[in-house]
mmCIF file of C-alpha atoms in Angstrom:
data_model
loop_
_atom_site.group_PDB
_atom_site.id
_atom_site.type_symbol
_atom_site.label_atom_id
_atom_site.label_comp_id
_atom_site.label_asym_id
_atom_site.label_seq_id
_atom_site.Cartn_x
_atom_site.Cartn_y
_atom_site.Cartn_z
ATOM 1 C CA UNK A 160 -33.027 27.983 -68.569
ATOM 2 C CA UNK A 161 -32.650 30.158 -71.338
ATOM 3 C CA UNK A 162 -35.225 29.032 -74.516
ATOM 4 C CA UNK A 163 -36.251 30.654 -78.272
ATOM 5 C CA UNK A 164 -39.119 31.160 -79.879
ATOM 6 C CA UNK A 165 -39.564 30.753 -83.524
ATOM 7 C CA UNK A 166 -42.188 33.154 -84.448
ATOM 8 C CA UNK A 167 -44.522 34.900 -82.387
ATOM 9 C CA UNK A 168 -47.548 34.887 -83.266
ATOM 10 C CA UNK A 169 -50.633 33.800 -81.337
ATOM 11 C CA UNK A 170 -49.188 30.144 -80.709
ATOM 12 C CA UNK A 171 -45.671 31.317 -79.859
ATOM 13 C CA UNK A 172 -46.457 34.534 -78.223
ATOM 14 C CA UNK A 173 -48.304 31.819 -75.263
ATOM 15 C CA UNK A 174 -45.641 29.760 -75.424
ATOM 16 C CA UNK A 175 -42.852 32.218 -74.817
ATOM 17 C CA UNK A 176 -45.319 33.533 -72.055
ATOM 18 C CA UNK A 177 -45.623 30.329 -70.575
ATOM 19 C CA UNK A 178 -41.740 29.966 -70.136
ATOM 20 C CA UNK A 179 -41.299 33.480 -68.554
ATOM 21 C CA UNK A 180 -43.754 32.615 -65.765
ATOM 22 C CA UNK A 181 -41.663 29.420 -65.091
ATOM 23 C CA UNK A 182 -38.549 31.783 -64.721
ATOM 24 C CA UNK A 183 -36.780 30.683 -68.365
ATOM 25 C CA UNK A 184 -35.136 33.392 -70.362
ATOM 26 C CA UNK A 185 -36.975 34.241 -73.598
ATOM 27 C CA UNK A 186 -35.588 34.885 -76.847
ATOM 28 C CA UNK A 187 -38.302 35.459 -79.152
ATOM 29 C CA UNK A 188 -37.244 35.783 -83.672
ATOM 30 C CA UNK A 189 -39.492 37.895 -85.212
ATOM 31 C CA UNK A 190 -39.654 39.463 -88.580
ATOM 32 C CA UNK A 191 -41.004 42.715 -87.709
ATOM 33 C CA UNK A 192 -39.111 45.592 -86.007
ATOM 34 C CA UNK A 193 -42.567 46.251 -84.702
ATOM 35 C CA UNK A 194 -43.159 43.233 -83.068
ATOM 36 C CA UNK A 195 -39.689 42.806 -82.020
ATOM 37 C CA UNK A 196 -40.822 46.420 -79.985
ATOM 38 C CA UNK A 197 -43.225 44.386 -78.055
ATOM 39 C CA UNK A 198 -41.549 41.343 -77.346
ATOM 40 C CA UNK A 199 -38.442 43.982 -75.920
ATOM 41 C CA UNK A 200 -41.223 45.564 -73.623
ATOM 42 C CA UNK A 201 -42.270 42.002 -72.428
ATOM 43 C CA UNK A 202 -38.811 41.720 -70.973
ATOM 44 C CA UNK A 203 -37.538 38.944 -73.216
ATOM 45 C CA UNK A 204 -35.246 39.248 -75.435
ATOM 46 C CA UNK A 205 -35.888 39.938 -79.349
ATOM 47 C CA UNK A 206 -34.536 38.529 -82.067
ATOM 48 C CA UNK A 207 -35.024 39.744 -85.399
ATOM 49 C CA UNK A 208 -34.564 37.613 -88.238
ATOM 50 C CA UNK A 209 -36.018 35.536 -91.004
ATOM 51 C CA UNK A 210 -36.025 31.663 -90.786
ATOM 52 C CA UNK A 211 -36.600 32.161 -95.094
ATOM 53 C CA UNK A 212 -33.223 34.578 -95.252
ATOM 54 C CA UNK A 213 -29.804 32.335 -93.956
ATOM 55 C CA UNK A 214 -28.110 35.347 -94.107
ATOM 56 C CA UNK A 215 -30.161 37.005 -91.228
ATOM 57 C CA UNK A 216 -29.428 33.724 -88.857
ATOM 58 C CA UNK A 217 -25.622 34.207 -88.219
ATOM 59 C CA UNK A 218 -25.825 35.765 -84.888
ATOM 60 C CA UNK A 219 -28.360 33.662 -83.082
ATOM 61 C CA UNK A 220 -28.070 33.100 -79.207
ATOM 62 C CA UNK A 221 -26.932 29.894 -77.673
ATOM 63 C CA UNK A 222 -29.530 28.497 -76.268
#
């Protein structure tokens, strides 16, 4: 199943964890091009946008 993340910090960074071991696709929205580094190397799948910024939410996944 493929899921998203809003945010990934130390609540959503579990969650998203949680879903990979049970075999889901992760696509994890970030704000930072750091973070969205790290999420990459965790083999899901980044997203980076801002939930406060419409303008950066046009290309979001189906999920």
């Amino acid at each position: 199943m493929r899921k998203m993340v809003v945010g990934c910090g130390y609540l959503g960074r579990r969650v998203a964890m949680k879903w990979a071991e049970a075999g889901d696709e992760v696509f994890a929205m970030t704000r930072s091009p750091e973070r969205a580094a790290e999420i990459k190397n965790q083999g899901w799948h980044p997203i980076l946008a801002d939930v406060t910024k419409p303008e950066t939410l046009t290309d979001l996944p189906e999920v």
